[in-house]
């Protein structure tokens, strides 16, 4: 009698989690191209593995303005939207025509951040910038605007069938006490670029960013929690705030001991990665720690032995993608070895990596990339753990 593939995959995950992994090093096997089209600016991916081993990579796609004869392409576009591609063979080949996740009716969707919940439903968080005439935006002091774009805040989408159909958008509440408004002159909904984490307690944890004040433009990061898979959200506590430093684009992970760790991108701190940790189930966070290394931004996953694989973009020469293996509680960041996955990037417009285990036990890091300032595309690096 044959065993269904989904059951085999579940048994493989359990088996891998029980293997004692001693003194293993991270080895890059090869780089791959996941999606590239000269007509489109493709960026800001995320990835999950389905129970049957299928890989789903989501990303933001927008017109490549240089292809249309314009001088440059930017990170905000009135015609950006969310799409996904699939792989059935551990990342070797990918569907060629992306499937639409969501196109916001006011345009400007950004960074689709996927998480697969324990019930195998998918949740995708995003946020958006709507095009508006600058002279109109500047008349309203309480909204966040950047040139000709006005911030819409965050939203979430849900799928119960592996990303074939999506419901939503769900509009999360704002961070309490914040006065900024979105395009619709409503309190700005919570948002973030970065992985959520579903805890052992059944809560879904989401690190969200918001403006610290209306004058400086700095942002800070707070924790929201959901008891129902992302349908509703409650405010929990601050993660990282500072009168001079900006925090944003935060990745969460829970360690084997139950510590909730946040890896935060910064500004005005020499681009250093910052770590904040909660030892009480996300009720509060200890003071943030400067790791001393640069990252833009991050994604983390637990290895079979409990160590943490952290990946991040590197937007300084030589431009590329980097990684570190941290101890199970991420306390050795000062002594950890930086692993260079890519250093052939054309400029700083790259990165935003996301990592997942694959069905064969290897790992796939996805990111957006360019070479020689060429077309922005979705690429990846396949990694394996080899005994030293």
PDB file of C-alpha atoms in Angstrom, residues 22-318:
ATOM      1  CA  UNK A  22      26.603  18.223  15.256  1.00  0.00           C
ATOM      2  CA  UNK A  23      29.178  20.607  13.776  1.00  0.00           C
ATOM      3  CA  UNK A  24      27.491  21.165  10.429  1.00  0.00           C
ATOM      4  CA  UNK A  25      28.495  23.965   8.108  1.00  0.00           C
ATOM      5  CA  UNK A  26      26.395  25.820   5.576  1.00  0.00           C
ATOM      6  CA  UNK A  27      27.339  25.187   1.952  1.00  0.00           C
ATOM      7  CA  UNK A  28      25.942  27.002  -1.065  1.00  0.00           C
ATOM      8  CA  UNK A  29      25.270  24.590  -3.900  1.00  0.00           C
ATOM      9  CA  UNK A  30      24.163  27.020  -6.592  1.00  0.00           C
ATOM     10  CA  UNK A  31      22.245  30.172  -7.470  1.00  0.00           C
ATOM     11  CA  UNK A  32      19.015  30.031  -9.454  1.00  0.00           C
ATOM     12  CA  UNK A  33      16.688  32.435 -11.255  1.00  0.00           C
ATOM     13  CA  UNK A  34      13.084  32.056 -10.121  1.00  0.00           C
ATOM     14  CA  UNK A  35      11.398  34.747 -12.204  1.00  0.00           C
ATOM     15  CA  UNK A  36      12.740  37.329 -14.638  1.00  0.00           C
ATOM     16  CA  UNK A  37      11.036  39.408 -17.321  1.00  0.00           C
ATOM     17  CA  UNK A  38      12.597  42.529 -18.796  1.00  0.00           C
ATOM     18  CA  UNK A  39       9.194  44.227 -18.908  1.00  0.00           C
ATOM     19  CA  UNK A  40       8.722  44.036 -15.133  1.00  0.00           C
ATOM     20  CA  UNK A  41      10.413  45.213 -11.963  1.00  0.00           C
ATOM     21  CA  UNK A  42      10.145  42.158  -9.678  1.00  0.00           C
ATOM     22  CA  UNK A  43      11.134  42.492  -6.032  1.00  0.00           C
ATOM     23  CA  UNK A  44      10.522  41.826  -2.321  1.00  0.00           C
ATOM     24  CA  UNK A  45       9.827  38.054  -2.313  1.00  0.00           C
ATOM     25  CA  UNK A  46       8.758  35.600   0.370  1.00  0.00           C
ATOM     26  CA  UNK A  47       8.559  31.804   0.233  1.00  0.00           C
ATOM     27  CA  UNK A  48       6.856  28.889   1.985  1.00  0.00           C
ATOM     28  CA  UNK A  49       6.871  25.097   1.530  1.00  0.00           C
ATOM     29  CA  UNK A  50       3.507  23.349   1.332  1.00  0.00           C
ATOM     30  CA  UNK A  51       2.878  20.019   3.128  1.00  0.00           C
ATOM     31  CA  UNK A  52       3.377  18.126  -0.157  1.00  0.00           C
ATOM     32  CA  UNK A  53       6.740  19.796  -0.802  1.00  0.00           C
ATOM     33  CA  UNK A  54       5.518  22.403  -3.273  1.00  0.00           C
ATOM     34  CA  UNK A  55       7.315  25.742  -2.977  1.00  0.00           C
ATOM     35  CA  UNK A  56       5.418  29.015  -3.367  1.00  0.00           C
ATOM     36  CA  UNK A  57       7.305  32.263  -3.919  1.00  0.00           C
ATOM     37  CA  UNK A  58       5.319  35.494  -3.719  1.00  0.00           C
ATOM     38  CA  UNK A  59       6.654  38.849  -4.900  1.00  0.00           C
ATOM     39  CA  UNK A  60       5.729  42.360  -5.957  1.00  0.00           C
ATOM     40  CA  UNK A  61       5.605  43.002  -9.690  1.00  0.00           C
ATOM     41  CA  UNK A  62       5.380  46.386 -11.401  1.00  0.00           C
ATOM     42  CA  UNK A  63       6.163  47.769 -14.847  1.00  0.00           C
ATOM     43  CA  UNK A  64       9.865  48.235 -15.548  1.00  0.00           C
ATOM     44  CA  UNK A  65       9.741  51.942 -16.320  1.00  0.00           C
ATOM     45  CA  UNK A  66      13.100  51.908 -18.085  1.00  0.00           C
ATOM     46  CA  UNK A  67      11.703  49.343 -20.528  1.00  0.00           C
ATOM     47  CA  UNK A  68       8.970  51.870 -21.295  1.00  0.00           C
ATOM     48  CA  UNK A  69      11.557  54.561 -21.999  1.00  0.00           C
ATOM     49  CA  UNK A  70      11.520  56.345 -18.656  1.00  0.00           C
ATOM     50  CA  UNK A  71      14.729  57.295 -16.874  1.00  0.00           C
ATOM     51  CA  UNK A  72      14.378  55.018 -13.860  1.00  0.00           C
ATOM     52  CA  UNK A  73      12.166  52.657 -11.892  1.00  0.00           C
ATOM     53  CA  UNK A  74      11.305  53.254  -8.243  1.00  0.00           C
ATOM     54  CA  UNK A  75      10.062  51.197  -5.304  1.00  0.00           C
ATOM     55  CA  UNK A  76       6.632  52.830  -5.498  1.00  0.00           C
ATOM     56  CA  UNK A  77       4.442  52.449  -8.557  1.00  0.00           C
ATOM     57  CA  UNK A  78       0.712  52.997  -9.103  1.00  0.00           C
ATOM     58  CA  UNK A  79       0.541  49.680 -10.953  1.00  0.00           C
ATOM     59  CA  UNK A  80       2.387  47.365  -8.562  1.00  0.00           C
ATOM     60  CA  UNK A  81       0.582  44.199  -7.461  1.00  0.00           C
ATOM     61  CA  UNK A  82       1.177  40.840  -5.762  1.00  0.00           C
ATOM     62  CA  UNK A  83       1.856  37.581  -7.616  1.00  0.00           C
ATOM     63  CA  UNK A  84       3.229  34.089  -6.971  1.00  0.00           C
ATOM     64  CA  UNK A  85       5.044  31.279  -8.779  1.00  0.00           C
ATOM     65  CA  UNK A  86       5.350  27.591  -7.842  1.00  0.00           C
ATOM     66  CA  UNK A  87       7.956  24.833  -7.928  1.00  0.00           C
ATOM     67  CA  UNK A  88       7.282  21.098  -7.660  1.00  0.00           C
ATOM     68  CA  UNK A  89      10.928  19.980  -7.796  1.00  0.00           C
ATOM     69  CA  UNK A  90      12.783  21.652  -4.920  1.00  0.00           C
ATOM     70  CA  UNK A  91      13.318  24.919  -6.754  1.00  0.00           C
ATOM     71  CA  UNK A  92      14.832  23.514  -9.942  1.00  0.00           C
ATOM     72  CA  UNK A  93      12.009  24.794 -12.171  1.00  0.00           C
ATOM     73  CA  UNK A  94       9.227  27.321 -11.617  1.00  0.00           C
ATOM     74  CA  UNK A  95       5.902  28.172 -13.201  1.00  0.00           C
ATOM     75  CA  UNK A  96       6.527  30.747 -15.902  1.00  0.00           C
ATOM     76  CA  UNK A  97       3.320  32.785 -15.712  1.00  0.00           C
ATOM     77  CA  UNK A  98       2.758  34.300 -12.249  1.00  0.00           C
ATOM     78  CA  UNK A  99      -0.613  33.871 -10.549  1.00  0.00           C
ATOM     79  CA  UNK A 100      -2.266  37.011  -9.210  1.00  0.00           C
ATOM     80  CA  UNK A 101      -2.593  37.201  -5.433  1.00  0.00           C
ATOM     81  CA  UNK A 102      -4.048  40.688  -5.186  1.00  0.00           C
ATOM     82  CA  UNK A 103      -4.164  44.005  -7.005  1.00  0.00           C
ATOM     83  CA  UNK A 104      -5.281  46.795  -4.677  1.00  0.00           C
ATOM     84  CA  UNK A 105      -8.046  48.922  -6.203  1.00  0.00           C
ATOM     85  CA  UNK A 106      -6.009  52.037  -5.368  1.00  0.00           C
ATOM     86  CA  UNK A 107      -2.771  50.477  -6.664  1.00  0.00           C
ATOM     87  CA  UNK A 108       0.688  50.457  -5.178  1.00  0.00           C
ATOM     88  CA  UNK A 109       0.806  47.099  -3.356  1.00  0.00           C
ATOM     89  CA  UNK A 110       4.130  46.219  -1.726  1.00  0.00           C
ATOM     90  CA  UNK A 111       6.040  43.256  -0.234  1.00  0.00           C
ATOM     91  CA  UNK A 112       3.781  40.176  -0.017  1.00  0.00           C
ATOM     92  CA  UNK A 113       4.893  38.442   3.206  1.00  0.00           C
ATOM     93  CA  UNK A 114       3.739  34.821   3.356  1.00  0.00           C
ATOM     94  CA  UNK A 115       3.294  32.580   6.366  1.00  0.00           C
ATOM     95  CA  UNK A 116       1.892  29.055   6.369  1.00  0.00           C
ATOM     96  CA  UNK A 117      -0.079  28.389   9.524  1.00  0.00           C
ATOM     97  CA  UNK A 118      -0.204  25.109  11.430  1.00  0.00           C
ATOM     98  CA  UNK A 119      -3.574  24.346   9.836  1.00  0.00           C
ATOM     99  CA  UNK A 120      -1.864  24.805   6.424  1.00  0.00           C
ATOM    100  CA  UNK A 121      -3.817  27.968   5.596  1.00  0.00           C
ATOM    101  CA  UNK A 122      -1.782  30.802   4.089  1.00  0.00           C
ATOM    102  CA  UNK A 123      -1.683  34.389   5.289  1.00  0.00           C
ATOM    103  CA  UNK A 124      -0.126  37.183   3.243  1.00  0.00           C
ATOM    104  CA  UNK A 125       0.539  40.624   4.700  1.00  0.00           C
ATOM    105  CA  UNK A 126       1.217  43.661   2.545  1.00  0.00           C
ATOM    106  CA  UNK A 127       0.837  47.439   2.479  1.00  0.00           C
ATOM    107  CA  UNK A 128       0.431  50.054  -0.189  1.00  0.00           C
ATOM    108  CA  UNK A 129       1.214  53.478  -1.593  1.00  0.00           C
ATOM    109  CA  UNK A 130      -1.429  55.227  -3.715  1.00  0.00           C
ATOM    110  CA  UNK A 131      -0.566  57.774  -6.405  1.00  0.00           C
ATOM    111  CA  UNK A 132      -1.851  61.277  -5.714  1.00  0.00           C
ATOM    112  CA  UNK A 133      -0.848  64.750  -6.809  1.00  0.00           C
ATOM    113  CA  UNK A 134       1.909  66.042  -4.461  1.00  0.00           C
ATOM    114  CA  UNK A 135       0.216  69.403  -3.952  1.00  0.00           C
ATOM    115  CA  UNK A 136      -2.876  67.584  -2.642  1.00  0.00           C
ATOM    116  CA  UNK A 137      -0.924  65.348  -0.265  1.00  0.00           C
ATOM    117  CA  UNK A 138       1.026  68.250   1.189  1.00  0.00           C
ATOM    118  CA  UNK A 139      -2.168  69.986   2.317  1.00  0.00           C
ATOM    119  CA  UNK A 140      -2.912  67.235   4.858  1.00  0.00           C
ATOM    120  CA  UNK A 141      -0.415  67.215   7.714  1.00  0.00           C
ATOM    121  CA  UNK A 142      -1.507  63.945   9.308  1.00  0.00           C
ATOM    122  CA  UNK A 143      -0.970  61.614   6.351  1.00  0.00           C
ATOM    123  CA  UNK A 144       2.296  59.950   5.405  1.00  0.00           C
ATOM    124  CA  UNK A 145       3.335  60.879   1.899  1.00  0.00           C
ATOM    125  CA  UNK A 146       6.428  60.499  -0.246  1.00  0.00           C
ATOM    126  CA  UNK A 147       6.444  62.739  -3.275  1.00  0.00           C
ATOM    127  CA  UNK A 148       3.408  61.798  -5.314  1.00  0.00           C
ATOM    128  CA  UNK A 149       2.464  58.762  -3.203  1.00  0.00           C
ATOM    129  CA  UNK A 150       0.351  58.559  -0.053  1.00  0.00           C
ATOM    130  CA  UNK A 151       0.635  55.661   2.384  1.00  0.00           C
ATOM    131  CA  UNK A 152      -2.393  53.364   2.714  1.00  0.00           C
ATOM    132  CA  UNK A 153      -1.110  51.249   5.601  1.00  0.00           C
ATOM    133  CA  UNK A 154      -1.195  47.495   5.913  1.00  0.00           C
ATOM    134  CA  UNK A 155      -3.642  44.765   4.970  1.00  0.00           C
ATOM    135  CA  UNK A 156      -3.775  40.965   4.996  1.00  0.00           C
ATOM    136  CA  UNK A 157      -5.060  38.239   2.679  1.00  0.00           C
ATOM    137  CA  UNK A 158      -6.011  34.635   3.488  1.00  0.00           C
ATOM    138  CA  UNK A 159      -6.026  31.424   1.445  1.00  0.00           C
ATOM    139  CA  UNK A 160      -7.402  28.014   2.422  1.00  0.00           C
ATOM    140  CA  UNK A 161      -6.391  26.191  -0.769  1.00  0.00           C
ATOM    141  CA  UNK A 162      -2.662  26.707  -1.165  1.00  0.00           C
ATOM    142  CA  UNK A 163      -2.819  30.146  -2.731  1.00  0.00           C
ATOM    143  CA  UNK A 164      -5.237  29.338  -5.550  1.00  0.00           C
ATOM    144  CA  UNK A 165      -7.871  31.682  -4.151  1.00  0.00           C
ATOM    145  CA  UNK A 166      -7.512  34.568  -1.713  1.00  0.00           C
ATOM    146  CA  UNK A 167      -9.980  36.368   0.549  1.00  0.00           C
ATOM    147  CA  UNK A 168      -9.671  39.827   2.030  1.00  0.00           C
ATOM    148  CA  UNK A 169      -8.235  42.317   2.418  1.00  0.00           C
ATOM    149  CA  UNK A 170      -8.350  42.305   6.204  1.00  0.00           C
ATOM    150  CA  UNK A 171      -7.523  45.746   7.600  1.00  0.00           C
ATOM    151  CA  UNK A 172      -5.587  45.520  10.886  1.00  0.00           C
ATOM    152  CA  UNK A 173      -5.988  48.130  13.620  1.00  0.00           C
ATOM    153  CA  UNK A 174      -3.490  50.973  14.057  1.00  0.00           C
ATOM    154  CA  UNK A 175      -0.853  51.027  16.756  1.00  0.00           C
ATOM    155  CA  UNK A 176      -2.555  52.696  19.748  1.00  0.00           C
ATOM    156  CA  UNK A 177      -1.716  56.327  20.376  1.00  0.00           C
ATOM    157  CA  UNK A 178      -0.461  57.093  16.874  1.00  0.00           C
ATOM    158  CA  UNK A 179      -2.005  60.031  15.036  1.00  0.00           C
ATOM    159  CA  UNK A 180      -0.942  59.480  11.431  1.00  0.00           C
ATOM    160  CA  UNK A 181      -3.672  58.822   8.896  1.00  0.00           C
ATOM    161  CA  UNK A 182      -3.734  56.925   5.624  1.00  0.00           C
ATOM    162  CA  UNK A 183      -4.957  57.940   2.184  1.00  0.00           C
ATOM    163  CA  UNK A 184      -8.561  57.736   3.349  1.00  0.00           C
ATOM    164  CA  UNK A 185      -7.936  60.039   6.351  1.00  0.00           C
ATOM    165  CA  UNK A 186      -8.410  57.091   8.693  1.00  0.00           C
ATOM    166  CA  UNK A 187      -6.013  55.898  11.429  1.00  0.00           C
ATOM    167  CA  UNK A 188      -3.147  54.219   9.591  1.00  0.00           C
ATOM    168  CA  UNK A 189      -3.444  50.402   9.794  1.00  0.00           C
ATOM    169  CA  UNK A 190      -0.495  48.434  11.157  1.00  0.00           C
ATOM    170  CA  UNK A 191       2.026  47.177   8.600  1.00  0.00           C
ATOM    171  CA  UNK A 192       5.415  45.516   8.233  1.00  0.00           C
ATOM    172  CA  UNK A 193       7.805  43.856   5.824  1.00  0.00           C
ATOM    173  CA  UNK A 194       9.033  40.653   7.443  1.00  0.00           C
ATOM    174  CA  UNK A 195       8.060  37.174   8.644  1.00  0.00           C
ATOM    175  CA  UNK A 196       5.387  36.688  11.271  1.00  0.00           C
ATOM    176  CA  UNK A 197       5.654  33.773  13.688  1.00  0.00           C
ATOM    177  CA  UNK A 198       2.992  31.348  14.902  1.00  0.00           C
ATOM    178  CA  UNK A 199       3.875  30.520  18.489  1.00  0.00           C
ATOM    179  CA  UNK A 200       3.551  27.324  20.451  1.00  0.00           C
ATOM    180  CA  UNK A 201       0.773  29.048  22.374  1.00  0.00           C
ATOM    181  CA  UNK A 202      -1.317  29.253  19.188  1.00  0.00           C
ATOM    182  CA  UNK A 203      -0.990  33.019  18.864  1.00  0.00           C
ATOM    183  CA  UNK A 204       0.209  34.620  15.655  1.00  0.00           C
ATOM    184  CA  UNK A 205       2.894  37.243  16.345  1.00  0.00           C
ATOM    185  CA  UNK A 206       3.428  40.207  14.024  1.00  0.00           C
ATOM    186  CA  UNK A 207       6.070  42.918  14.457  1.00  0.00           C
ATOM    187  CA  UNK A 208       4.636  46.098  12.948  1.00  0.00           C
ATOM    188  CA  UNK A 209       6.183  49.479  12.224  1.00  0.00           C
ATOM    189  CA  UNK A 210       4.732  52.945  12.747  1.00  0.00           C
ATOM    190  CA  UNK A 211       5.967  56.514  12.786  1.00  0.00           C
ATOM    191  CA  UNK A 212       7.507  57.530  16.087  1.00  0.00           C
ATOM    192  CA  UNK A 213       6.307  61.114  15.674  1.00  0.00           C
ATOM    193  CA  UNK A 214       5.086  63.483  13.005  1.00  0.00           C
ATOM    194  CA  UNK A 215       8.256  65.569  12.793  1.00  0.00           C
ATOM    195  CA  UNK A 216      11.317  63.331  12.486  1.00  0.00           C
ATOM    196  CA  UNK A 217      10.097  60.613  10.132  1.00  0.00           C
ATOM    197  CA  UNK A 218      11.605  57.944  12.380  1.00  0.00           C
ATOM    198  CA  UNK A 219       9.762  54.644  12.748  1.00  0.00           C
ATOM    199  CA  UNK A 220       9.555  52.229  15.662  1.00  0.00           C
ATOM    200  CA  UNK A 221       8.381  48.628  15.996  1.00  0.00           C
ATOM    201  CA  UNK A 222       5.577  47.171  18.120  1.00  0.00           C
ATOM    202  CA  UNK A 223       4.044  43.714  18.591  1.00  0.00           C
ATOM    203  CA  UNK A 224       0.542  42.742  17.486  1.00  0.00           C
ATOM    204  CA  UNK A 225      -0.988  39.304  18.169  1.00  0.00           C
ATOM    205  CA  UNK A 226      -3.830  37.369  16.577  1.00  0.00           C
ATOM    206  CA  UNK A 227      -5.706  34.486  18.234  1.00  0.00           C
ATOM    207  CA  UNK A 228      -7.486  33.415  15.036  1.00  0.00           C
ATOM    208  CA  UNK A 229      -4.921  33.112  12.264  1.00  0.00           C
ATOM    209  CA  UNK A 230      -4.826  36.771  11.290  1.00  0.00           C
ATOM    210  CA  UNK A 231      -8.534  37.623  11.122  1.00  0.00           C
ATOM    211  CA  UNK A 232      -8.378  39.893  14.179  1.00  0.00           C
ATOM    212  CA  UNK A 233      -5.481  41.605  15.931  1.00  0.00           C
ATOM    213  CA  UNK A 234      -4.697  43.011  19.368  1.00  0.00           C
ATOM    214  CA  UNK A 235      -1.885  45.311  20.426  1.00  0.00           C
ATOM    215  CA  UNK A 236       0.625  43.757  22.823  1.00  0.00           C
ATOM    216  CA  UNK A 237       3.736  45.896  23.520  1.00  0.00           C
ATOM    217  CA  UNK A 238       6.666  47.906  22.077  1.00  0.00           C
ATOM    218  CA  UNK A 239       9.548  45.909  20.593  1.00  0.00           C
ATOM    219  CA  UNK A 240      12.082  48.670  19.900  1.00  0.00           C
ATOM    220  CA  UNK A 241      11.947  52.451  20.194  1.00  0.00           C
ATOM    221  CA  UNK A 242      14.674  55.092  20.383  1.00  0.00           C
ATOM    222  CA  UNK A 243      14.781  58.906  20.194  1.00  0.00           C
ATOM    223  CA  UNK A 244      17.405  58.858  17.430  1.00  0.00           C
ATOM    224  CA  UNK A 245      17.335  55.468  15.677  1.00  0.00           C
ATOM    225  CA  UNK A 246      14.803  54.171  13.154  1.00  0.00           C
ATOM    226  CA  UNK A 247      13.594  50.566  13.421  1.00  0.00           C
ATOM    227  CA  UNK A 248      11.521  48.789  10.777  1.00  0.00           C
ATOM    228  CA  UNK A 249      11.224  45.658   8.558  1.00  0.00           C
ATOM    229  CA  UNK A 250      11.364  43.115  11.366  1.00  0.00           C
ATOM    230  CA  UNK A 251      11.572  39.302  11.294  1.00  0.00           C
ATOM    231  CA  UNK A 252      10.353  37.166  14.196  1.00  0.00           C
ATOM    232  CA  UNK A 253      11.333  33.677  15.336  1.00  0.00           C
ATOM    233  CA  UNK A 254      10.666  31.564  18.433  1.00  0.00           C
ATOM    234  CA  UNK A 255      13.569  29.545  19.847  1.00  0.00           C
ATOM    235  CA  UNK A 256      13.435  26.022  21.244  1.00  0.00           C
ATOM    236  CA  UNK A 257      13.331  27.506  24.748  1.00  0.00           C
ATOM    237  CA  UNK A 258      10.392  29.727  23.842  1.00  0.00           C
ATOM    238  CA  UNK A 259      12.194  33.051  23.511  1.00  0.00           C
ATOM    239  CA  UNK A 260      10.599  35.313  20.913  1.00  0.00           C
ATOM    240  CA  UNK A 261      13.395  37.047  18.991  1.00  0.00           C
ATOM    241  CA  UNK A 262      13.037  40.018  16.655  1.00  0.00           C
ATOM    242  CA  UNK A 263      15.673  40.866  14.037  1.00  0.00           C
ATOM    243  CA  UNK A 264      15.243  44.522  13.074  1.00  0.00           C
ATOM    244  CA  UNK A 265      16.518  46.668  10.258  1.00  0.00           C
ATOM    245  CA  UNK A 266      17.719  50.114  11.335  1.00  0.00           C
ATOM    246  CA  UNK A 267      18.656  53.546  10.086  1.00  0.00           C
ATOM    247  CA  UNK A 268      21.005  56.034  11.802  1.00  0.00           C
ATOM    248  CA  UNK A 269      22.931  53.117  13.335  1.00  0.00           C
ATOM    249  CA  UNK A 270      25.371  52.483  10.468  1.00  0.00           C
ATOM    250  CA  UNK A 271      22.782  50.039   9.043  1.00  0.00           C
ATOM    251  CA  UNK A 272      23.447  47.590  11.870  1.00  0.00           C
ATOM    252  CA  UNK A 273      21.103  44.718  12.575  1.00  0.00           C
ATOM    253  CA  UNK A 274      19.396  44.974  15.953  1.00  0.00           C
ATOM    254  CA  UNK A 275      18.057  42.113  18.088  1.00  0.00           C
ATOM    255  CA  UNK A 276      15.244  42.371  20.635  1.00  0.00           C
ATOM    256  CA  UNK A 277      14.013  39.431  22.671  1.00  0.00           C
ATOM    257  CA  UNK A 278      10.980  38.548  24.760  1.00  0.00           C
ATOM    258  CA  UNK A 279      11.209  35.917  27.482  1.00  0.00           C
ATOM    259  CA  UNK A 280       7.597  36.192  28.645  1.00  0.00           C
ATOM    260  CA  UNK A 281       5.628  35.159  25.579  1.00  0.00           C
ATOM    261  CA  UNK A 282       5.633  38.543  23.900  1.00  0.00           C
ATOM    262  CA  UNK A 283       4.233  40.470  26.844  1.00  0.00           C
ATOM    263  CA  UNK A 284       7.370  42.651  26.924  1.00  0.00           C
ATOM    264  CA  UNK A 285      10.770  42.917  25.251  1.00  0.00           C
ATOM    265  CA  UNK A 286      14.174  43.413  26.793  1.00  0.00           C
ATOM    266  CA  UNK A 287      16.237  46.419  25.623  1.00  0.00           C
ATOM    267  CA  UNK A 288      17.384  46.006  22.037  1.00  0.00           C
ATOM    268  CA  UNK A 289      20.967  44.915  21.272  1.00  0.00           C
ATOM    269  CA  UNK A 290      23.251  46.105  18.478  1.00  0.00           C
ATOM    270  CA  UNK A 291      24.711  43.054  16.708  1.00  0.00           C
ATOM    271  CA  UNK A 292      27.500  45.062  15.103  1.00  0.00           C
ATOM    272  CA  UNK A 293      26.880  43.750  11.579  1.00  0.00           C
ATOM    273  CA  UNK A 294      24.900  45.201   8.672  1.00  0.00           C
ATOM    274  CA  UNK A 295      21.696  43.687   7.315  1.00  0.00           C
ATOM    275  CA  UNK A 296      18.883  44.919   5.053  1.00  0.00           C
ATOM    276  CA  UNK A 297      16.491  43.266   6.121  1.00  0.00           C
ATOM    277  CA  UNK A 298      16.324  39.727   7.573  1.00  0.00           C
ATOM    278  CA  UNK A 299      14.647  36.338   7.687  1.00  0.00           C
ATOM    279  CA  UNK A 300      15.382  33.517  10.125  1.00  0.00           C
ATOM    280  CA  UNK A 301      14.576  29.818  10.399  1.00  0.00           C
ATOM    281  CA  UNK A 302      15.421  27.117  12.924  1.00  0.00           C
ATOM    282  CA  UNK A 303      17.802  24.360  11.850  1.00  0.00           C
ATOM    283  CA  UNK A 304      17.163  20.759  12.991  1.00  0.00           C
ATOM    284  CA  UNK A 305      19.570  21.132  15.932  1.00  0.00           C
ATOM    285  CA  UNK A 306      17.931  24.343  17.142  1.00  0.00           C
ATOM    286  CA  UNK A 307      20.490  26.772  15.757  1.00  0.00           C
ATOM    287  CA  UNK A 308      19.166  29.745  13.827  1.00  0.00           C
ATOM    288  CA  UNK A 309      19.911  30.375  10.165  1.00  0.00           C
ATOM    289  CA  UNK A 310      19.717  34.131   9.586  1.00  0.00           C
ATOM    290  CA  UNK A 311      19.805  35.559   6.056  1.00  0.00           C
ATOM    291  CA  UNK A 312      19.929  39.214   5.052  1.00  0.00           C
ATOM    292  CA  UNK A 313      20.665  41.542   2.174  1.00  0.00           C
ATOM    293  CA  UNK A 314      23.952  43.427   2.018  1.00  0.00           C
ATOM    294  CA  UNK A 315      23.578  46.856   0.429  1.00  0.00           C
ATOM    295  CA  UNK A 316      27.198  47.922   0.617  1.00  0.00           C
ATOM    296  CA  UNK A 317      30.044  47.007  -1.702  1.00  0.00           C
ATOM    297  CA  UNK A 318      30.344  44.202  -2.637  1.00  0.00           C
TER     298      UNK A 318
END
